[in-house]
PDB file of C-alpha atoms and ligand atoms in Angstrom:
ATOM      1  CA  MET A   1       0.000   0.000   0.000  1.00 88.00           C
ATOM      2  CA  PHE A   2       0.958   3.651   0.164  1.00 96.00           C
ATOM      3  CA  THR A   3       0.842   6.695   2.386  1.00 97.00           C
ATOM      4  CA  ILE A   4      -0.509  10.037   1.219  1.00 98.00           C
ATOM      5  CA  HIS A   5       1.638  13.126   1.719  1.00 98.00           C
ATOM      6  CA  VAL A   6       0.019  16.496   1.281  1.00 98.00           C
ATOM      7  CA  VAL A   7       1.894  19.254  -0.544  1.00 98.00           C
ATOM      8  CA  ASP A   8       0.508  22.712  -0.011  1.00 97.00           C
ATOM      9  CA  GLY A   9       0.705  24.173  -3.521  1.00 97.00           C
ATOM     10  CA  PHE A  10       0.418  27.748  -4.734  1.00 96.00           C
ATOM     11  CA  ILE A  11      -3.349  27.748  -5.285  1.00 94.00           C
ATOM     12  CA  GLU A  12      -4.223  24.065  -4.909  1.00 96.00           C
ATOM     13  CA  THR A  13      -3.304  21.030  -2.824  1.00 98.00           C
ATOM     14  CA  LEU A  14      -1.180  18.271  -4.313  1.00 98.00           C
ATOM     15  CA  TYR A  15      -0.894  14.700  -3.097  1.00 98.00           C
ATOM     16  CA  LEU A  16       2.028  12.331  -3.227  1.00 98.00           C
ATOM     17  CA  ALA A  17       1.073   8.657  -2.977  1.00 98.00           C
ATOM     18  CA  VAL A  18       4.252   7.181  -1.542  1.00 98.00           C
ATOM     19  CA  TYR A  19       4.949   3.471  -2.076  1.00 98.00           C
ATOM     20  CA  LYS A  20       7.949   1.385  -1.066  1.00 96.00           C
ATOM     21  CA  GLU A  21      10.100   2.325  -4.037  1.00 96.00           C
ATOM     22  CA  LYS A  22       7.946   4.592  -6.165  1.00 98.00           C
ATOM     23  CA  VAL A  23       5.927   7.762  -5.810  1.00 98.00           C
ATOM     24  CA  LEU A  24       2.837   8.996  -7.688  1.00 98.00           C
ATOM     25  CA  LEU A  25       1.990  12.694  -7.914  1.00 98.00           C
ATOM     26  CA  ILE A  26      -1.732  13.590  -7.871  1.00 98.00           C
ATOM     27  CA  ASP A  27      -2.065  15.973  -9.687  1.00 95.00           C
ATOM     28  CA  SER A  28       0.554  18.249 -11.295  1.00 97.00           C
ATOM     29  CA  GLY A  29      -0.071  21.675  -9.724  1.00 98.00           C
ATOM     30  CA  CYS A  30       1.224  24.990 -11.040  1.00 97.00           C
ATOM     31  CA  ARG A  31       4.594  25.429 -12.656  1.00 97.00           C
ATOM     32  CA  SER A  32       5.760  27.209  -9.501  1.00 97.00           C
ATOM     33  CA  ASP A  33       4.869  24.168  -7.366  1.00 98.00           C
ATOM     34  CA  VAL A  34       7.711  22.100  -8.812  1.00 98.00           C
ATOM     35  CA  PRO A  35      10.290  23.382  -6.241  1.00 98.00           C
ATOM     36  CA  ARG A  36       7.803  22.512  -3.479  1.00 98.00           C
ATOM     37  CA  ILE A  37       7.509  18.962  -4.812  1.00 98.00           C
ATOM     38  CA  GLU A  38      11.313  18.700  -5.059  1.00 98.00           C
ATOM     39  CA  GLN A  39      11.656  19.863  -1.444  1.00 98.00           C
ATOM     40  CA  VAL A  40       9.100  17.363  -0.135  1.00 98.00           C
ATOM     41  CA  MET A  41      10.726  14.500  -2.056  1.00 98.00           C
ATOM     42  CA  LYS A  42      14.168  15.421  -0.754  1.00 98.00           C
ATOM     43  CA  ARG A  43      13.602  16.587   2.799  1.00 98.00           C
ATOM     44  CA  ARG A  44      10.357  15.021   4.008  1.00 97.00           C
ATOM     45  CA  LEU A  45      10.421  11.736   2.102  1.00 98.00           C
ATOM     46  CA  LYS A  46      14.186  11.415   1.575  1.00 98.00           C
ATOM     47  CA  ARG A  47      13.550  10.009  -1.887  1.00 98.00           C
ATOM     48  CA  PRO A  48      15.405  10.842  -5.116  1.00 98.00           C
ATOM     49  CA  MET A  49      13.323  12.547  -7.818  1.00 98.00           C
ATOM     50  CA  SER A  50      13.890   9.421  -9.942  1.00 98.00           C
ATOM     51  CA  GLN A  51      11.383   7.652  -7.686  1.00 98.00           C
ATOM     52  CA  LEU A  52       8.660   9.982  -8.906  1.00 98.00           C
ATOM     53  CA  LYS A  53       7.392   7.565 -11.538  1.00 98.00           C
ATOM     54  CA  LEU A  54       4.259   9.340 -12.734  1.00 98.00           C
ATOM     55  CA  THR A  55       2.453  12.656 -12.534  1.00 98.00           C
ATOM     56  CA  VAL A  56      -1.213  13.032 -13.426  1.00 98.00           C
ATOM     57  CA  ALA A  57      -2.779  16.161 -14.892  1.00 98.00           C
ATOM     58  CA  SER A  58      -6.509  15.820 -14.207  1.00 98.00           C
ATOM     59  CA  HIS A  59      -7.304  18.610 -16.682  1.00 98.00           C
ATOM     60  CA  THR A  60      -5.629  21.384 -18.598  1.00 98.00           C
ATOM     61  CA  HIS A  61      -5.962  24.313 -16.136  1.00 98.00           C
ATOM     62  CA  PRO A  62      -2.792  26.053 -14.862  1.00 97.00           C
ATOM     63  CA  ASP A  63      -3.040  24.663 -11.325  1.00 97.00           C
ATOM     64  CA  HIS A  64      -3.386  21.077 -12.571  1.00 98.00           C
ATOM     65  CA  ALA A  65      -1.263  20.822 -15.713  1.00 98.00           C
ATOM     66  CA  GLY A  66       1.289  23.634 -15.275  1.00 98.00           C
ATOM     67  CA  GLY A  67       3.705  21.584 -13.175  1.00 98.00           C
ATOM     68  CA  ALA A  68       3.585  18.593 -15.530  1.00 98.00           C
ATOM     69  CA  HIS A  69       5.560  20.417 -18.235  1.00 97.00           C
ATOM     70  CA  THR A  70       8.388  21.288 -15.852  1.00 97.00           C
ATOM     71  CA  LEU A  71       8.457  17.904 -14.078  1.00 98.00           C
ATOM     72  CA  ARG A  72       8.730  16.222 -17.464  1.00 98.00           C
ATOM     73  CA  SER A  73      11.451  18.484 -18.848  1.00 97.00           C
ATOM     74  CA  ARG A  74      13.496  18.840 -15.648  1.00 98.00           C
ATOM     75  CA  HIS A  75      13.156  15.358 -14.151  1.00 98.00           C
ATOM     76  CA  ALA A  76      11.819  13.204 -17.030  1.00 98.00           C
ATOM     77  CA  VAL A  77       8.707  12.379 -15.009  1.00 98.00           C
ATOM     78  CA  PRO A  78       6.176  10.671 -17.325  1.00 98.00           C
ATOM     79  CA  VAL A  79       2.864  12.521 -17.637  1.00 98.00           C
ATOM     80  CA  ALA A  80      -0.555  10.851 -17.620  1.00 98.00           C
ATOM     81  CA  ALA A  81      -3.478  13.008 -18.703  1.00 98.00           C
ATOM     82  CA  PRO A  82      -6.903  12.668 -20.340  1.00 98.00           C
ATOM     83  CA  GLU A  83      -6.543  11.765 -24.002  1.00 98.00           C
ATOM     84  CA  GLU A  84      -8.615  14.807 -25.035  1.00 98.00           C
ATOM     85  CA  ILE A  85      -6.692  17.315 -22.899  1.00 98.00           C
ATOM     86  CA  ASN A  86      -5.094  19.222 -25.783  1.00 98.00           C
ATOM     87  CA  ARG A  87      -8.373  19.845 -27.604  1.00 98.00           C
ATOM     88  CA  TRP A  88      -9.492  22.326 -24.926  1.00 98.00           C
ATOM     89  CA  TYR A  89      -6.995  25.067 -25.781  1.00 98.00           C
ATOM     90  CA  ALA A  90      -6.586  24.194 -29.467  1.00 98.00           C
ATOM     91  CA  GLY A  91      -6.453  26.907 -32.109  1.00 98.00           C
ATOM     92  CA  PHE A  92      -6.731  30.675 -31.768  1.00 98.00           C
ATOM     93  CA  SER A  93      -9.831  30.805 -29.560  1.00 97.00           C
ATOM     94  CA  GLY A  94      -8.411  28.019 -27.384  1.00 98.00           C
ATOM     95  CA  GLY A  95      -5.287  30.184 -27.007  1.00 98.00           C
ATOM     96  CA  ILE A  96      -7.456  33.050 -25.734  1.00 97.00           C
ATOM     97  CA  GLN A  97      -9.077  30.723 -23.185  1.00 98.00           C
ATOM     98  CA  HIS A  98      -5.640  29.540 -22.080  1.00 98.00           C
ATOM     99  CA  LYS A  99      -4.524  33.129 -21.448  1.00 97.00           C
ATOM    100  CA  ILE A 100      -7.748  33.952 -19.592  1.00 97.00           C
ATOM    101  CA  ASP A 101      -7.498  30.847 -17.392  1.00 96.00           C
ATOM    102  CA  THR A 102      -3.877  31.570 -16.533  1.00 97.00           C
ATOM    103  CA  LEU A 103      -4.728  35.185 -15.675  1.00 95.00           C
ATOM    104  CA  LEU A 104      -7.625  33.931 -13.538  1.00 92.00           C
ATOM    105  CA  GLY A 105      -5.056  31.864 -11.636  1.00 92.00           C
ATOM    106  CA  TYR A 106      -3.298  35.134 -10.776  1.00 93.00           C
ATOM    107  CA  VAL A 107      -6.619  36.737  -9.812  1.00 89.00           C
ATOM    108  CA  VAL A 108      -7.388  33.872  -7.410  1.00 87.00           C
ATOM    109  CA  ALA A 109      -3.879  34.119  -5.905  1.00 91.00           C
ATOM    110  CA  LYS A 110      -4.248  37.884  -5.479  1.00 91.00           C
ATOM    111  CA  ALA A 111      -7.686  37.486  -3.877  1.00 89.00           C
ATOM    112  CA  MET A 112      -6.138  35.058  -1.383  1.00 88.00           C
ATOM    113  CA  ASN A 113      -3.275  37.503  -0.716  1.00 92.00           C
ATOM    114  CA  TYR A 114      -0.639  35.052  -1.906  1.00 92.00           C
ATOM    115  CA  PRO A 115       2.679  36.526  -3.034  1.00 92.00           C
ATOM    116  CA  PHE A 116       3.248  36.544  -6.792  1.00 93.00           C
ATOM    117  CA  GLU A 117       4.533  33.371  -8.414  1.00 94.00           C
ATOM    118  CA  TRP A 118       5.172  32.761 -12.100  1.00 94.00           C
ATOM    119  CA  ILE A 119       2.597  30.202 -13.304  1.00 96.00           C
ATOM    120  CA  TRP A 120       2.686  30.746 -17.079  1.00 96.00           C
ATOM    121  CA  TYR A 121       2.805  27.424 -18.948  1.00 96.00           C
ATOM    122  CA  LYS A 122       2.470  26.040 -22.469  1.00 97.00           C
ATOM    123  CA  LYS A 123      -1.094  25.351 -23.545  1.00 97.00           C
ATOM    124  CA  GLN A 124      -0.274  22.024 -25.210  1.00 98.00           C
ATOM    125  CA  LEU A 125       0.889  19.274 -22.891  1.00 98.00           C
ATOM    126  CA  THR A 126       3.121  16.403 -23.981  1.00 98.00           C
ATOM    127  CA  VAL A 127       1.293  13.339 -22.719  1.00 98.00           C
ATOM    128  CA  ASP A 128       3.151  10.058 -22.264  1.00 98.00           C
ATOM    129  CA  HIS A 129       0.103   8.107 -21.112  1.00 98.00           C
ATOM    130  CA  PRO A 130      -3.257   9.222 -22.523  1.00 98.00           C
ATOM    131  CA  LEU A 131      -6.052   8.284 -20.129  1.00 98.00           C
ATOM    132  CA  LYS A 132      -9.626   7.306 -20.745  1.00 98.00           C
ATOM    133  CA  ASP A 133     -12.519   6.331 -18.514  1.00 98.00           C
ATOM    134  CA  GLY A 134     -11.902   3.106 -16.617  1.00 98.00           C
ATOM    135  CA  ASP A 135      -8.149   2.982 -17.271  1.00 98.00           C
ATOM    136  CA  ARG A 136      -5.677   2.081 -14.543  1.00 98.00           C
ATOM    137  CA  LEU A 137      -2.719   4.404 -14.011  1.00 98.00           C
ATOM    138  CA  PRO A 138       0.416   2.914 -15.602  1.00 98.00           C
ATOM    139  CA  GLY A 139       2.695   1.574 -12.871  1.00 98.00           C
ATOM    140  CA  PHE A 140       0.028   2.358 -10.264  1.00 98.00           C
ATOM    141  CA  GLU A 141      -2.702  -0.018 -11.403  1.00 98.00           C
ATOM    142  CA  ASP A 142      -4.445   0.204  -8.016  1.00 98.00           C
ATOM    143  CA  TRP A 143      -5.674   3.675  -9.068  1.00 98.00           C
ATOM    144  CA  GLN A 144      -8.590   3.854 -11.480  1.00 98.00           C
ATOM    145  CA  VAL A 145      -9.354   6.748 -13.811  1.00 98.00           C
ATOM    146  CA  ILE A 146     -12.933   8.002 -13.880  1.00 98.00           C
ATOM    147  CA  ALA A 147     -13.952  10.482 -16.583  1.00 98.00           C
ATOM    148  CA  THR A 148     -15.965  13.299 -15.028  1.00 98.00           C
ATOM    149  CA  PRO A 149     -16.727  15.921 -17.699  1.00 98.00           C
ATOM    150  CA  GLY A 150     -18.498  19.141 -16.776  1.00 98.00           C
ATOM    151  CA  HIS A 151     -15.866  21.622 -15.570  1.00 97.00           C
ATOM    152  CA  THR A 152     -14.012  20.875 -18.795  1.00 98.00           C
ATOM    153  CA  ALA A 153     -14.989  18.157 -21.263  1.00 98.00           C
ATOM    154  CA  HIS A 154     -12.020  16.029 -20.246  1.00 98.00           C
ATOM    155  CA  ASP A 155     -11.715  16.201 -16.422  1.00 98.00           C
ATOM    156  CA  VAL A 156     -10.835  12.970 -14.663  1.00 98.00           C
ATOM    157  CA  VAL A 157     -10.821  11.945 -11.005  1.00 98.00           C
ATOM    158  CA  LEU A 158      -8.865   9.037  -9.487  1.00 98.00           C
ATOM    159  CA  TYR A 159     -10.240   6.255  -7.329  1.00 98.00           C
ATOM    160  CA  HIS A 160      -8.371   3.827  -5.117  1.00 98.00           C
ATOM    161  CA  ALA A 161     -10.892   1.109  -4.263  1.00 98.00           C
ATOM    162  CA  GLN A 162      -8.825  -0.791  -1.709  1.00 98.00           C
ATOM    163  CA  SER A 163      -8.389   2.233   0.557  1.00 98.00           C
ATOM    164  CA  ARG A 164     -11.751   3.774  -0.459  1.00 98.00           C
ATOM    165  CA  THR A 165      -9.979   6.966  -1.460  1.00 98.00           C
ATOM    166  CA  LEU A 166     -11.142   9.413  -4.127  1.00 98.00           C
ATOM    167  CA  TYR A 167      -9.065  12.253  -5.534  1.00 98.00           C
ATOM    168  CA  ALA A 168     -11.805  14.632  -6.709  1.00 98.00           C
ATOM    169  CA  ALA A 169      -9.605  17.138  -8.633  1.00 98.00           C
ATOM    170  CA  ASP A 170     -11.826  20.090  -9.660  1.00 97.00           C
ATOM    171  CA  VAL A 171     -15.067  18.124  -9.482  1.00 98.00           C
ATOM    172  CA  ILE A 172     -15.752  18.547  -5.753  1.00 98.00           C
ATOM    173  CA  LEU A 173     -14.369  21.656  -4.027  1.00 97.00           C
ATOM    174  CA  LYS A 174     -14.644  22.643  -0.385  1.00 96.00           C
ATOM    175  CA  VAL A 175     -14.746  26.335   0.360  1.00 92.00           C
ATOM    176  CA  GLY A 176     -14.883  27.023   4.103  1.00 91.00           C
ATOM    177  CA  ASN A 177     -17.365  24.455   5.377  1.00 92.00           C
ATOM    178  CA  SER A 178     -19.331  24.020   2.181  1.00 94.00           C
ATOM    179  CA  PHE A 179     -18.926  21.773  -0.799  1.00 96.00           C
ATOM    180  CA  ARG A 180     -19.009  23.578  -4.117  1.00 94.00           C
ATOM    181  CA  PRO A 181     -18.800  22.845  -7.820  1.00 96.00           C
ATOM    182  CA  PRO A 182     -15.853  24.396  -9.648  1.00 94.00           C
ATOM    183  CA  PHE A 183     -15.876  27.559 -11.725  1.00 91.00           C
ATOM    184  CA  PRO A 184     -16.765  27.337 -14.496  1.00 93.00           C
ATOM    185  CA  VAL A 185     -19.205  24.497 -14.975  1.00 95.00           C
ATOM    186  CA  SER A 186     -18.951  24.533 -18.756  1.00 95.00           C
ATOM    187  CA  MET A 187     -21.317  21.622 -19.342  1.00 96.00           C
ATOM    188  CA  ARG A 188     -23.976  21.459 -16.670  1.00 96.00           C
ATOM    189  CA  PRO A 189     -25.858  18.234 -17.642  1.00 97.00           C
ATOM    190  CA  GLU A 190     -22.511  16.437 -17.998  1.00 98.00           C
ATOM    191  CA  MET A 191     -21.411  17.768 -14.605  1.00 98.00           C
ATOM    192  CA  ARG A 192     -24.599  16.394 -12.986  1.00 98.00           C
ATOM    193  CA  ARG A 193     -24.047  13.026 -14.647  1.00 98.00           C
ATOM    194  CA  SER A 194     -20.431  12.965 -13.485  1.00 98.00           C
ATOM    195  CA  ILE A 195     -21.494  13.587  -9.892  1.00 98.00           C
ATOM    196  CA  ASP A 196     -24.119  10.848 -10.140  1.00 97.00           C
ATOM    197  CA  LYS A 197     -21.530   8.463 -11.546  1.00 97.00           C
ATOM    198  CA  LEU A 198     -19.464   8.858  -8.354  1.00 98.00           C
ATOM    199  CA  ARG A 199     -22.398   7.478  -6.346  1.00 96.00           C
ATOM    200  CA  ASN A 200     -21.321   3.934  -7.237  1.00 92.00           C
ATOM    201  CA  LEU A 201     -18.060   4.404  -5.361  1.00 98.00           C
ATOM    202  CA  GLU A 202     -17.410   3.604  -1.729  1.00 98.00           C
ATOM    203  CA  VAL A 203     -15.491   6.594  -0.430  1.00 98.00           C
ATOM    204  CA  ASP A 204     -14.128   7.117   3.070  1.00 98.00           C
ATOM    205  CA  HIS A 205     -11.302   9.504   2.210  1.00 98.00           C
ATOM    206  CA  LEU A 206     -11.844  12.446  -0.087  1.00 98.00           C
ATOM    207  CA  LEU A 207      -8.784  14.272  -1.408  1.00 98.00           C
ATOM    208  CA  MET A 208      -9.581  17.629  -2.969  1.00 98.00           C
ATOM    209  CA  ALA A 209      -7.438  19.978  -5.010  1.00 98.00           C
ATOM    210  CA  HIS A 210      -9.224  22.857  -3.328  1.00 96.00           C
ATOM    211  CA  GLY A 211     -10.293  21.921   0.180  1.00 96.00           C
ATOM    212  CA  GLY A 212      -7.716  19.393   1.415  1.00 97.00           C
ATOM    213  CA  VAL A 213      -8.412  15.918   2.811  1.00 97.00           C
ATOM    214  CA  ILE A 214     -11.534  14.860   4.628  1.00 97.00           C
ATOM    215  CA  LYS A 215     -12.721  11.609   6.108  1.00 98.00           C
ATOM    216  CA  THR A 216     -16.387  10.986   5.427  1.00 97.00           C
ATOM    217  CA  ASP A 217     -18.937   8.376   6.451  1.00 97.00           C
ATOM    218  CA  ASP A 218     -21.631   9.829   4.197  1.00 97.00           C
ATOM    219  CA  PHE A 219     -20.186  10.448   0.751  1.00 98.00           C
ATOM    220  CA  PRO A 220     -23.621  10.330  -0.994  1.00 98.00           C
ATOM    221  CA  ALA A 221     -24.706  13.315   1.153  1.00 98.00           C
ATOM    222  CA  ILE A 222     -21.777  15.314  -0.272  1.00 98.00           C
ATOM    223  CA  LEU A 223     -22.902  14.391  -3.787  1.00 98.00           C
ATOM    224  CA  ASP A 224     -26.455  15.549  -2.972  1.00 98.00           C
ATOM    225  CA  ILE A 225     -25.095  18.934  -1.871  1.00 97.00           C
ATOM    226  CA  MET A 226     -23.079  19.119  -5.085  1.00 97.00           C
ATOM    227  CA  LEU A 227     -26.128  18.466  -7.264  1.00 97.00           C
ATOM    228  CA  LYS A 228     -28.093  21.196  -5.467  1.00 97.00           C
ATOM    229  CA  GLU A 229     -25.238  23.666  -5.913  1.00 95.00           C
ATOM    230  CA  ILE A 230     -24.905  22.816  -9.613  1.00 96.00           C
ATOM    231  CA  ASP A 231     -28.618  23.436 -10.101  1.00 95.00           C
ATOM    232  CA  LYS A 232     -28.318  26.863  -8.470  1.00 92.00           C
ATOM    233  CA  GLY A 233     -26.037  27.954 -11.324  1.00 88.00           C
ATOM    234  CA  VAL A 234     -23.257  30.520 -11.136  1.00 84.00           C
ATOM    235  CA  PRO A 235     -22.985  32.215  -7.709  1.00 81.00           C
ATOM    236  CA  PRO A 236     -23.732  35.989  -7.941  1.00 80.00           C
ATOM    237  CA  GLY A 237     -20.128  36.893  -7.109  1.00 78.00           C
ATOM    238  CA  LEU A 238     -18.840  34.968 -10.133  1.00 80.00           C
ATOM    239  CA  LYS A 239     -21.475  36.102 -12.662  1.00 79.00           C
ATOM    240  CA  ARG A 240     -19.182  38.799 -14.098  1.00 80.00           C
ATOM    241  CA  LEU A 241     -16.534  36.150 -14.828  1.00 82.00           C
ATOM    242  CA  LYS A 242     -19.019  34.130 -16.862  1.00 80.00           C
ATOM    243  CA  LYS A 243     -18.103  36.212 -19.917  1.00 84.00           C
ATOM    244  CA  LEU A 244     -14.540  34.938 -19.590  1.00 89.00           C
ATOM    245  CA  GLU A 245     -15.370  31.338 -20.365  1.00 91.00           C
ATOM    246  CA  GLY A 246     -16.598  29.678 -23.526  1.00 92.00           C
ATOM    247  CA  PHE A 247     -13.669  30.415 -25.861  1.00 96.00           C
ATOM    248  CA  SER A 248     -12.493  26.814 -25.965  1.00 97.00           C
ATOM    249  CA  PRO A 249     -13.319  25.257 -29.346  1.00 97.00           C
ATOM    250  CA  VAL A 250     -14.789  22.321 -27.414  1.00 97.00           C
ATOM    251  CA  VAL A 251     -17.265  24.597 -25.594  1.00 96.00           C
ATOM    252  CA  ARG A 252     -18.074  26.519 -28.777  1.00 95.00           C
ATOM    253  CA  GLN A 253     -18.929  23.266 -30.548  1.00 96.00           C
ATOM    254  CA  TYR A 254     -20.903  22.070 -27.515  1.00 95.00           C
ATOM    255  CA  ASN A 255     -22.969  25.262 -27.364  1.00 92.00           C
ATOM    256  CA  LYS A 256     -23.603  25.093 -31.113  1.00 92.00           C
ATOM    257  CA  ASN A 257     -24.952  21.545 -30.794  1.00 91.00           C
ATOM    258  CA  LYS A 258     -27.223  22.357 -27.831  1.00 82.00           C
TER     259      LYS A 258
HETATM  260 FE1  FE2 B   1      -9.911  23.680 -13.065  1.00 70.96          FE
END
């Protein structure tokens, strides 16, 4: 089995699943999180970076895929990511969305009063292991990939059945004491279906990219809250930002087909 080590990232929480002679990074964080990961590997875990055998990017946003580029180029860490990840920012309009999303990362950091960190990253990710629904992570076959579209079309979460652990990426967020959907929810019916799909899982430990780790004995109740929040739509405070989404060619096509 493994132990989970929490890495407090720039604007999200990262998790290292530490096994006897290998380590899995869930998920890749911002570009500026790479030194944090290096520090934890060296000082806390006393492991060489060569033991980091895989990093997962759950989706293309700067706080989930940004670090993957640097980990791959600096330490040759193989990257696993949804097979459709590079469609989201494809082309000119996808490039606009990429710039907006990266700038929003800075806005979030500023709102939280975090000091400035450079999080700019390339919009196209080199993927060594494309992932699809139901896959097992290469080298870490005890972790299953579950496709959970809604926030983007390609989001995935990771489930470890034996330990009843779910890494919920940007599908379930915890802000203060309340569970929240991410911003944006680009595809609301898909997001609802993704939440419902998680109902089949037995979950005792919930790892969140935004909200940390919780132990739960009533996971379905969390999913019920999520569905209610999704149905409420965009919170009033975020309505102005709504104009800043929808440039991805995937969303444009989706809205055209609606
Ligand atoms: Fe995201």
